[in-house]
Amino acid sequence: MKNIIGAASGLVMIASWAFAEPQGTFRQAHEVGSGSASSLDPISKGRVFQVTEKIMSRLVRPDMEGRPSPDLAVKWSANADATEWTMELRSGVTFHDGTTFGSEDVVYSLERVLDPEMDSPARSAISMITNVEAIDESTVKLTLGSSFADLPLLLMDYRLRMIPEGSGDMIATTGIGTGPFKLESFDAEGTTKLVANMDYYEGAPAVAEMEIIGITDGQARLQALLGGQIDMERGITSQQRVMIEGSDKFNVQTIPTGNWRGLIFRTDVAPFSDVRVRQAMRMVADRQAMVDLVMGGGAVVACDTPVGPRDQYRAELDCPQDIEGAKALLAEAGFADGLDVDLYVATLEPTWPILAEVYQKQAAAAGIRVNIKQVPSDGYWSEVWMQKDAVTTRWNERPADQALNEIYLSTAKWNESYYKDEAFDALLSQARSELDFDKRRELYAQAQAHLLQTAGTLIPYHVTRLVGTTARVSNLDEVENNSVRWHLVSVD
């Protein structure tokens, strides 16, 4: 049984530079995607993860290869049927307010996520947990409703940050955590300021301050990088790369990821409520052409699966463009003359407009007339996404179980396509309780194949992330965002 006792023993790592005085200010942008509703509550829809990832810690974090490794938990193990997990916690850790971190804080943090009244999008990630119990001040037991051998993978979720017991009513503005940086001031739509946490358990950060600046537009963020107002932009396009790669003032990292961009056709409204229509909407896509034209070749073709190419549960699927097949399905569904679709796009994500235009041309060959409607970036996630019938979307990398459950499970809060399929739900349930790795992998593969036939989500590719930085930035891990060790980053 793989991954069930992936117990990693953790030693407090103190680098040779840990006692050096932090120096300089590192600046980056965030998109203000939730507008004035943006907050520091890690489990809310409006959380600014560019801040919470630096001020709060998880029980388990991904290592440089994306595998579970110690953070606030230093060791974990499961019973024989993986229905009980024991987490041993790191000792000597304090929150930014000086209080000691312990098992009661873990119980509080996880129970808060699981509380239905909190209505947290993170709840679906750990919904299999039925009880969280403090055994002693440094040990927590998690009881599950059924067997689940991959729990440490889900505890790496970027939202599952540990906060002080009883702090839920204030955490949205106080941001108290155990991370390498402490909150000095929070401005949801302006500049948030962080300072080094000298008591961080892996050693003091290399930079003295961080500023997280609200910039809604992708092109404006690039201009801020070019002008030196920010030091890093983690979403530059292949076209933008050309502008900075030839200059000694900047550096570019190329990072293969499970992040994806795509189009959503709501399955609960006509005409997309007809499985034949939404299948046709996806069959018209030439995914390799999208990779070439939208990403400049910097992506891996995906056949509508959110599971990243390096994930152990990734299904091998085939999805060639099929214009004639799409026409036949549309005719069968009563659209022999094609149909008209309004597709809502913002520049919040720089590649969305290009993706929409490429899709528009490809879909036209099957009689699908796509009308691209440009909307403001400000408030996109609250006023357009999950509101309009056809929209652009994006997701960062998640383990297979989390991605499939959080995006497609009938009851998931962020089921953006309103996809409800009992057969799909049953496959996920079976996969979660299957202890044999090979059988579990086959069930996840079947679930992905089922999506290819029935989903309303077009996922053409997984992104090779291009991260642009100013030349003064050093020691930024060349990994997916959730694995970055922010305390190592330095600036000249």
mmCIF file of N, CA, C and O in Angstrom, residues 91-92 142 171 224 238 271 307 314 348:
data_model
loop_
_atom_site.group_PDB
_atom_site.id
_atom_site.type_symbol
_atom_site.label_atom_id
_atom_site.label_comp_id
_atom_site.label_asym_id
_atom_site.label_seq_id
_atom_site.Cartn_x
_atom_site.Cartn_y
_atom_site.Cartn_z
ATOM 1 N N SER A 91 7.696 20.988 17.982
ATOM 2 C CA SER A 91 7.716 21.648 19.288
ATOM 3 C C SER A 91 8.460 22.966 19.209
ATOM 4 O O SER A 91 9.248 23.213 18.288
ATOM 5 N N GLY A 92 8.202 23.837 20.181
ATOM 6 C CA GLY A 92 8.916 25.103 20.270
ATOM 7 C C GLY A 92 8.494 26.155 19.270
ATOM 8 O O GLY A 92 9.218 27.143 19.067
ATOM 9 N N LEU A 142 -6.594 12.191 13.701
ATOM 10 C CA LEU A 142 -7.645 12.479 12.739
ATOM 11 C C LEU A 142 -8.388 11.195 12.429
ATOM 12 O O LEU A 142 -7.780 10.211 11.988
ATOM 13 N N ILE A 171 -9.202 36.699 12.255
ATOM 14 C CA ILE A 171 -8.081 36.301 11.409
ATOM 15 C C ILE A 171 -8.082 36.992 10.046
ATOM 16 O O ILE A 171 -7.035 37.182 9.429
ATOM 17 N N ALA A 224 4.731 46.790 -14.279
ATOM 18 C CA ALA A 224 5.276 47.028 -12.942
ATOM 19 C C ALA A 224 6.599 46.286 -12.765
ATOM 20 O O ALA A 224 7.538 46.810 -12.145
ATOM 21 N N SER A 238 4.327 33.720 -22.898
ATOM 22 C CA SER A 238 5.466 33.478 -23.777
ATOM 23 C C SER A 238 5.796 34.723 -24.595
ATOM 24 O O SER A 238 6.959 35.001 -24.892
ATOM 25 N N PRO A 271 -27.831 25.738 -23.742
ATOM 26 C CA PRO A 271 -27.897 24.405 -24.336
ATOM 27 C C PRO A 271 -26.905 23.409 -23.741
ATOM 28 O O PRO A 271 -26.893 22.242 -24.093
ATOM 29 N N VAL A 307 -6.032 16.819 -13.611
ATOM 30 C CA VAL A 307 -4.906 16.142 -12.969
ATOM 31 C C VAL A 307 -3.626 16.416 -13.753
ATOM 32 O O VAL A 307 -3.552 16.155 -14.955
ATOM 33 N N ARG A 314 -2.536 10.528 -12.961
ATOM 34 C CA ARG A 314 -2.891 11.100 -14.267
ATOM 35 C C ARG A 314 -3.282 9.998 -15.254
ATOM 36 O O ARG A 314 -2.566 9.010 -15.437
ATOM 37 N N LEU A 348 -7.579 39.633 -16.382
ATOM 38 C CA LEU A 348 -7.048 39.210 -15.086
ATOM 39 C C LEU A 348 -5.954 38.177 -15.283
ATOM 40 O O LEU A 348 -4.894 38.219 -14.670
#
